[in-house]
Coordinates of C-alpha atoms in Angstrom, one line a residue:
X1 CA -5.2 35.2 4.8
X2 CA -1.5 34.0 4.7
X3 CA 0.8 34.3 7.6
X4 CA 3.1 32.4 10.2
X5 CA -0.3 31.3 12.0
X6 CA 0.7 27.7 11.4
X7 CA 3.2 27.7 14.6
X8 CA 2.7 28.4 18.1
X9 CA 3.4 32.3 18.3
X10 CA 1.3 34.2 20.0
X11 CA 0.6 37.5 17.5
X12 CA 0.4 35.2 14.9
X13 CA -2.3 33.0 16.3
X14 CA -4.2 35.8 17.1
X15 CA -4.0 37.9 13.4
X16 CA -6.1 35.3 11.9
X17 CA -8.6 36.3 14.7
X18 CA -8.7 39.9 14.4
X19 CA -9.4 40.1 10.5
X20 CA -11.9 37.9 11.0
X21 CA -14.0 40.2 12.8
X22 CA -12.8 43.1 11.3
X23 CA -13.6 42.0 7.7
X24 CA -17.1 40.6 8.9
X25 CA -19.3 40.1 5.9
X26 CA -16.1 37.6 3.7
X27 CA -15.0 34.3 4.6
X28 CA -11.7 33.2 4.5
X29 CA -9.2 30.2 4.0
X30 CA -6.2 30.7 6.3
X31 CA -2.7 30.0 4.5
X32 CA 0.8 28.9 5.8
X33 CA 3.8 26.9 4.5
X34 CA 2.3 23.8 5.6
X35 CA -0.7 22.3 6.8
X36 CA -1.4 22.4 10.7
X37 CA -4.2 22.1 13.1
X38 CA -3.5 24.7 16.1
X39 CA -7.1 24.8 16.9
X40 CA -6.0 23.0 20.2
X41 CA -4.4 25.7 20.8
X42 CA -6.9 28.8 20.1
X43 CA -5.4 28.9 16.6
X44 CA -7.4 27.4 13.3
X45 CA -6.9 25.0 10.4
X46 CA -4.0 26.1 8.3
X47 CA -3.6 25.1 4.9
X48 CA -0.2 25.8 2.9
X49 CA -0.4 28.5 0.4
X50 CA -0.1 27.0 -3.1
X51 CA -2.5 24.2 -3.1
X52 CA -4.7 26.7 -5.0
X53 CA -4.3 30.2 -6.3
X54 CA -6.9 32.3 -4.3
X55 CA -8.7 35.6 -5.8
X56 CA -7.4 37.5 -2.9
X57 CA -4.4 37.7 -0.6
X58 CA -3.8 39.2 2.6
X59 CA -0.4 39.6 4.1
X60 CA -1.9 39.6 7.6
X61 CA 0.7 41.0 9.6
X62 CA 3.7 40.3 11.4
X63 CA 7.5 40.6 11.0
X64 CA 6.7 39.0 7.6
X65 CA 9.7 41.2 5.2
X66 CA 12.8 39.6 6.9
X67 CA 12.0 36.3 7.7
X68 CA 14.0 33.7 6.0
X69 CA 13.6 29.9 4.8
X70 CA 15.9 28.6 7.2
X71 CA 14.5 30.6 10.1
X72 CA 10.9 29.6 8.8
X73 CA 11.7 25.8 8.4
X74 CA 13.3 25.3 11.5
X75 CA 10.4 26.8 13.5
X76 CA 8.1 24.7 11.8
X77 CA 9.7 21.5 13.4
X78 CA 9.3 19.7 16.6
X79 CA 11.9 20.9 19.4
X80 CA 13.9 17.7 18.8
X81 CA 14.1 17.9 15.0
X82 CA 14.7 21.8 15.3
X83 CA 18.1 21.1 17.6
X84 CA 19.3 18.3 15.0
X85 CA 18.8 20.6 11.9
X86 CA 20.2 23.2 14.0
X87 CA 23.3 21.2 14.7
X88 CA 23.6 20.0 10.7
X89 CA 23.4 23.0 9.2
X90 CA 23.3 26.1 11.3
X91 CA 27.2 26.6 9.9
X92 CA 26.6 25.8 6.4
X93 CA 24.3 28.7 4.8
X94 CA 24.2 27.1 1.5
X95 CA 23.4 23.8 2.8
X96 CA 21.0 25.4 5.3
X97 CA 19.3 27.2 2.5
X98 CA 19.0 23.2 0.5
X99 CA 17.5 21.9 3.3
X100 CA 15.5 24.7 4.2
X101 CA 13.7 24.2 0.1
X102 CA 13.4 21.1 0.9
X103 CA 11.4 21.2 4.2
X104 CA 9.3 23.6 2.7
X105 CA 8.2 22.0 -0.7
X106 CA 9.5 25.7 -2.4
X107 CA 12.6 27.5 -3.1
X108 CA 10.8 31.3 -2.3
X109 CA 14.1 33.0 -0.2
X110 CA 11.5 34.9 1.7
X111 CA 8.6 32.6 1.9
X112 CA 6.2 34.3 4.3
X113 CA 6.1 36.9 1.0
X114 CA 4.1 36.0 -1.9
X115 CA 3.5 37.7 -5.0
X116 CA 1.3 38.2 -7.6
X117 CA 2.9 34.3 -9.0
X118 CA 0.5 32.6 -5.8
X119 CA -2.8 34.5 -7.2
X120 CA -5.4 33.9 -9.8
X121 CA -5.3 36.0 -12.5
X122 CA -7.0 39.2 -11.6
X123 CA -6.4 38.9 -8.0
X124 CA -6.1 41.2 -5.1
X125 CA -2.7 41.4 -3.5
X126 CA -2.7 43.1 -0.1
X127 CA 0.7 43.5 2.8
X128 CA -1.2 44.4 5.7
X129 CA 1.2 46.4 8.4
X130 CA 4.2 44.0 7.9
X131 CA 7.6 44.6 9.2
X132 CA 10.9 43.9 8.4
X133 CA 13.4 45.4 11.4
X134 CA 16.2 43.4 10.3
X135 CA 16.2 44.7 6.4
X136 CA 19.7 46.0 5.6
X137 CA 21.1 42.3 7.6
X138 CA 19.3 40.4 4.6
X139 CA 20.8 38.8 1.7
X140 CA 20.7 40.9 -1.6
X141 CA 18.5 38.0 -3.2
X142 CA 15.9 38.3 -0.3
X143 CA 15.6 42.3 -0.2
X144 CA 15.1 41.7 -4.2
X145 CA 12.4 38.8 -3.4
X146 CA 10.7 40.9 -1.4
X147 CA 10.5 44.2 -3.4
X148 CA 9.2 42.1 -6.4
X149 CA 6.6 41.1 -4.5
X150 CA 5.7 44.6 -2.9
X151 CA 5.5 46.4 -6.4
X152 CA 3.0 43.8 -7.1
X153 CA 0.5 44.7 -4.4
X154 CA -2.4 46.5 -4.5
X155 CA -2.0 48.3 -1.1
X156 CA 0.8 48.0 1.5
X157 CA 1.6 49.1 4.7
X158 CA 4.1 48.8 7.5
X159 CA 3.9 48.8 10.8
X160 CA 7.1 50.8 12.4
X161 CA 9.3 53.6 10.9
X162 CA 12.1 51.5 10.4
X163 CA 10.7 49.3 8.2
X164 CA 9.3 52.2 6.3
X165 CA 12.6 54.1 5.9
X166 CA 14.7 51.1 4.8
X167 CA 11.9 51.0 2.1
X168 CA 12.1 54.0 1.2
X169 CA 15.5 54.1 0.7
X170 CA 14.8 51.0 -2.3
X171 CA 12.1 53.6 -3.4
X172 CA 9.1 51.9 -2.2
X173 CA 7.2 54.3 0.0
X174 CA 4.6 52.9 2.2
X175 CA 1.9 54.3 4.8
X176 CA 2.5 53.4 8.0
X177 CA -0.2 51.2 10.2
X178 CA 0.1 49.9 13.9
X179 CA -0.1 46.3 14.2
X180 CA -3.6 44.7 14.1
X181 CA -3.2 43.8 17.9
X182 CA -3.8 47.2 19.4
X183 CA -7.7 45.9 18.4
X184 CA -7.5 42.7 20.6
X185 CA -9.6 44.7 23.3
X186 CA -11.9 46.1 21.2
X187 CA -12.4 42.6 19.3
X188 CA -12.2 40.4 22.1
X189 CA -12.9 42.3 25.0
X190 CA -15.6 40.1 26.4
X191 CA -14.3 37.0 25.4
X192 CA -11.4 37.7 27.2
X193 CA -13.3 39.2 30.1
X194 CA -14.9 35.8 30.5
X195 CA -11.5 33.8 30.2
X196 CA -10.5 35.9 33.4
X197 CA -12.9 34.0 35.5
X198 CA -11.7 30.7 35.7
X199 CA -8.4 28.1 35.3
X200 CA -5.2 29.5 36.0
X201 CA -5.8 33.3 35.5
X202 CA -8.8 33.1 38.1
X203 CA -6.6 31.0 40.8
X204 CA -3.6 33.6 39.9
X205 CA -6.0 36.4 40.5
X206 CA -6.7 35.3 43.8
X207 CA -3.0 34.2 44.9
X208 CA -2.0 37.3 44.5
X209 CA -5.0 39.7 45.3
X210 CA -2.0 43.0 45.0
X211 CA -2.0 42.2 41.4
X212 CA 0.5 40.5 39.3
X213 CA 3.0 41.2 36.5
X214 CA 3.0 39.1 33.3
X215 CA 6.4 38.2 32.5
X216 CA 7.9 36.3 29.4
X217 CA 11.9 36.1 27.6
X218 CA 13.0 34.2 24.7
X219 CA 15.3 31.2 25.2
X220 CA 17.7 34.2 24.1
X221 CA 17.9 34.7 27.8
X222 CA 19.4 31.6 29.6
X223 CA 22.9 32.5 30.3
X224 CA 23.7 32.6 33.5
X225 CA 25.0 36.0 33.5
X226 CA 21.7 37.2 32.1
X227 CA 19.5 35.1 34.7
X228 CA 21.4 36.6 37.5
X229 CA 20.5 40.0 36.4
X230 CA 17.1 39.0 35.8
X231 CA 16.9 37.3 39.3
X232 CA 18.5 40.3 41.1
X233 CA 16.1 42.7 39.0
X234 CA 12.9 41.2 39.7
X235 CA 13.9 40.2 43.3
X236 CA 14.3 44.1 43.4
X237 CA 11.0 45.0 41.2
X238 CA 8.6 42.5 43.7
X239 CA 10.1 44.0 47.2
X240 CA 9.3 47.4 46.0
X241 CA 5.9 46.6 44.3
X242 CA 4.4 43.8 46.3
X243 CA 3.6 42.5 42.7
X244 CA 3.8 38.9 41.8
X245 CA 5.4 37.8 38.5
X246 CA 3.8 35.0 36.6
X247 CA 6.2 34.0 33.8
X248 CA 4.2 32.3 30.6
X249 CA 5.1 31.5 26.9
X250 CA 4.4 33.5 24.0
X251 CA 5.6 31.0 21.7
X252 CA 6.8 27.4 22.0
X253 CA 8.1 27.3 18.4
X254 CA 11.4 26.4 18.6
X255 CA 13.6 29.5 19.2
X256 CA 11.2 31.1 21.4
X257 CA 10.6 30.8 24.9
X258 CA 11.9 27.9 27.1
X259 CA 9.7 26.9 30.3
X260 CA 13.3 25.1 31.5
X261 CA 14.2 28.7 32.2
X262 CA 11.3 29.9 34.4
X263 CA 11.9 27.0 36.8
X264 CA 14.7 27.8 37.3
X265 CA 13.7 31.2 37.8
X266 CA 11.2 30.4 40.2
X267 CA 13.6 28.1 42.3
X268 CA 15.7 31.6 42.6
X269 CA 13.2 34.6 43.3
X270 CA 11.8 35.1 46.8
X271 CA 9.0 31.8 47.7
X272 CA 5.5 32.9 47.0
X273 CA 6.6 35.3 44.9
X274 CA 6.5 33.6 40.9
X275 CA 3.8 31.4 39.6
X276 CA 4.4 29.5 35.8
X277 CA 1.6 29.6 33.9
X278 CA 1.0 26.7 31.5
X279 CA -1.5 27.2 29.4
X280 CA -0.5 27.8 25.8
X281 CA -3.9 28.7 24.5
X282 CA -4.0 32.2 22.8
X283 CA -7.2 33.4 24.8
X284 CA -5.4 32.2 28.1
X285 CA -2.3 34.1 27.3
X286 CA -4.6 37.1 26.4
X287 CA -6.6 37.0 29.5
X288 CA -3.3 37.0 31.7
X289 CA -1.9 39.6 30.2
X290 CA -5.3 41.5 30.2
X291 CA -5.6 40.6 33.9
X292 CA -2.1 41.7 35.2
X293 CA -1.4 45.2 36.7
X294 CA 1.8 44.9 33.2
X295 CA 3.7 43.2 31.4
X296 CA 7.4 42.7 31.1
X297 CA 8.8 40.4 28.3
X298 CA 10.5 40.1 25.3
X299 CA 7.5 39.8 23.0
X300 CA 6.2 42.2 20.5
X301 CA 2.6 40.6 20.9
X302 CA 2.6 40.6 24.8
X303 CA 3.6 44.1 24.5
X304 CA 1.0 45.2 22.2
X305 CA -1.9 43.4 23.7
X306 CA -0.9 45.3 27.5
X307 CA -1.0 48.3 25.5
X308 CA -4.4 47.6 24.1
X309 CA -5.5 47.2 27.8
X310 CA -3.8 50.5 28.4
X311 CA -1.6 48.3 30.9
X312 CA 2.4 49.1 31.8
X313 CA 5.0 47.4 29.4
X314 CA 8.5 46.9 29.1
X315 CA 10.3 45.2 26.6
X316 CA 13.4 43.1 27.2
X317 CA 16.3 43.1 24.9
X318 CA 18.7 39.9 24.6
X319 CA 22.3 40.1 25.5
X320 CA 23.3 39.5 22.3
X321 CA 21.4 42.1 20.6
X322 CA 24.2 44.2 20.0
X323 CA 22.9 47.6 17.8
X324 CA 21.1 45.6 16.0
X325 CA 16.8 47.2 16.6
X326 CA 14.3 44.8 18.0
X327 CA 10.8 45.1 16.9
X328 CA 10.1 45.5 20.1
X329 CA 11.3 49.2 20.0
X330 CA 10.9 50.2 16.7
X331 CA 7.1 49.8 17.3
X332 CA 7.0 51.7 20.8
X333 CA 9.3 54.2 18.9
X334 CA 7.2 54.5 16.4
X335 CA 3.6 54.4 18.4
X336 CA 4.4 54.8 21.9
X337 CA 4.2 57.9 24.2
X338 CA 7.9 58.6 25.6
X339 CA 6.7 58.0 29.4
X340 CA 6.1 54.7 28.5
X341 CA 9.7 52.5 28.5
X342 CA 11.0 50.9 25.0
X343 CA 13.9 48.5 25.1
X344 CA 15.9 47.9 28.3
X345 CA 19.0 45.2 28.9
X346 CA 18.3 43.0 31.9
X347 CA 20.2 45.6 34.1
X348 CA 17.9 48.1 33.5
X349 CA 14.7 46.3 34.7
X350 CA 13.7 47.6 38.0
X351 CA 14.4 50.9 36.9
X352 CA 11.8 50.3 33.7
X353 CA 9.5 48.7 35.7
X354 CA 8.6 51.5 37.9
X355 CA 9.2 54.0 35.3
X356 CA 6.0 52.0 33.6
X357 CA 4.1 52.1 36.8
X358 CA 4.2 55.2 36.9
X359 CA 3.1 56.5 33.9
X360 CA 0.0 58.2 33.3
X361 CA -3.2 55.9 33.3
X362 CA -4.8 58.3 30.8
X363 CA -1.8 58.6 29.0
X364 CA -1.8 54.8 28.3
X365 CA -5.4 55.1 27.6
X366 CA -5.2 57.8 24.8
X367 CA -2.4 55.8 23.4
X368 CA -4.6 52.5 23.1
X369 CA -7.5 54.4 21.9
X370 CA -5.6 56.7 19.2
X371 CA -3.7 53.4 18.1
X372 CA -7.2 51.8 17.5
X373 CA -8.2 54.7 15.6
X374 CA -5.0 54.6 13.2
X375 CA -5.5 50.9 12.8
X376 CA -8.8 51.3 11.6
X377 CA -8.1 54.6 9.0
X378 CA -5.6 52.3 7.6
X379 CA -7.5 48.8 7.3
X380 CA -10.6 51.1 5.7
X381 CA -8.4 52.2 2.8
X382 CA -7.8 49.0 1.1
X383 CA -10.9 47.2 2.4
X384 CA -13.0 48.3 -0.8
X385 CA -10.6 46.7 -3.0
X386 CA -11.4 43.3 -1.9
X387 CA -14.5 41.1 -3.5
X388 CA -17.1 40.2 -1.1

């Protein structure tokens, strides 16, 4: 399996997970761009992909298509090295791109996508409901990178309608196939069940016995401008609700979230009101999400896993988003039912927030349920092409 599971990001720690017991009967190795032990972490053992040539390959999800070397060496370092490379090169593309080969042993312009060059002869090639949002802002060389590689595969599938149409438009035409999250419930339920019981998501249950939303942003968010609106918004959201907010991180990979900006989030919003939450253990993160009455956030994965639980979600877009689609909406776009809230600016929140309470609970349900269904069609026509 080959993904971005060797950094701390929540869907990617938990992919490696799901096809695990969705492909029961075949082991696998799991493959990143460098060795790492997250297994501290909920995560596993992570070898980088070249130090052999496996039979088989799986693409295991993830916003795989569009992610380039720089982005992908610079979340691989420690905060402190990420800020200096940041400051080095962050206005030098070429020089980015050097380094960024350098870091990561290989000059591949989209290095999260491999092709048939990292197999054994005769092996099995699989992209396994990737996106790739961002498509038409790439560089020519990486939209070629990656089409080499998809011609290569065996099966492919995508995992949001705009992925497939900018595809389409290079004339590669894929099925679509929700994320492999929607199956965290049906996977994990009891595990996660269990993790409700005790640390912080137990004590959280019982400080606020109304219930609790589970709320996350990128460090995307930390101008001022943007936490007042935030402060005002959920100041607003908890008066009317009687909900508590318990902020958490859904990655701590450099460029994503920053637990400097829920302090001072929680020095601002009504006392008694906002709890941190400060585990970073996939199965903790899942069990609060799980546990909470929704969630609010700028996370595809925290997203996905409330909708799995048939919970309320809203997904926060950045200030500097511009028109530019998050993943975040093109998913619920593509998948979602239109009671249910896609992408709101941080002005919008209160109004999304009880727009998501209110939806349906059987409407939520059906949607989790149908998405496991699709999930499953999809996975079960490309399963027979791998070796046992």
């Amino acid at each position: 399996m080959f993904g971005a599971f060797d950094r701390h990001n929540f869907g990617d720690l938990l992919f490696p997970h799901l096809m695990t017991v969705l492909l029961p009967e075949r082991a696998f190795a799991f493959a990143g761009l460098v060795e790492r032990d997250l297994r501290a972490f909920g995560g596993h053992r992570v070898r980088a992909l070249g130090a052999e040539r496996p039979l088989q390959l799986i693409h295991v999800g993830g916003e795989l298509l569009a992610c380039t070397a720089w982005q992908a060496a610079v979340m691989l370092l420690d905060p402190a090295g990420a800020a200096a490379a940041i400051a080095r090169y962050d206005a030098d593309p070429v020089a980015a791109a050097a380094w960024a080969a350098r870091q990561l042993g290989a000059s591949r312009i989209a290095p999260y996508v491999a092709g048939r060059e990292a197999l054994a002869p005769g092996g099995t090639l699989i992209f396994n409901a990737v996106g790739g949002v961002d498509w038409f802002h790439l560089s020519l060389a990486h939209r070629e990178a990656v089409k080499t590689a998809l011609r290569q595969a065996d099966w492919a599938s995508v995992r949001d309608r705009l992925t497939q149409a900018a595809l389409r438009a290079e004339g590669l035409d894929f099925p679509l196939c929700p994320d492999p999250a929607v199956m965290v419930a049906a996977c994990f339920g009891e595990r996660i069940a269990a993790r409700q019981h005790h640390g912080e998501v137990q004590t959280l249950r019982t400080d606020f016995p109304q219930g609790y939303l589970a709320l996350q942003f990128s460090a995307d968010f930390g101008d001022d401008t943007t936490l007042d609106a935030l402060v005002r918004e959920l100041s607003r959201v908890v008066a009317a609700t009687g909900l508590g907010l318990v902020c958490y991180r859904a990655g701590a990979a450099p460029w994503h979230d920053d637990a400097g900006l829920y302090e001072i989030l929680l020095q601002r919003l009504p006392p008694g009101t906002t709890r941190l939450f400060q585990s970073l253990n996939l199965w903790d993160i899942c069990a609060l999400i799980a546990a909470s009455r929704g969630a609010v956030g700028s996370s595809l994965h925290g997203r996905i896993v409330a909708l799995a639980y048939g919970l309320p979600r809203v997904s926060l877009i950045p200030p500097q988003q511009g028109d530019r689609t998050l993943k975040t909406t093109a998913f619920a776009e593509t998948w979602e039912p239109g009671s249910v809230p896609r992408g709101v600016t941080v002005d919008e929140v209160e109004r999304a927030v009880m727009q998501a309470l209110a939806a349906p609970a059987d409407v939520l349900r059906d949607n989790a349920t149908s998405l496991r269904a699709r999930y499953l069609q999809s996975q079960a026509q490309w399963t027979g092409l791998l070796a046992c």
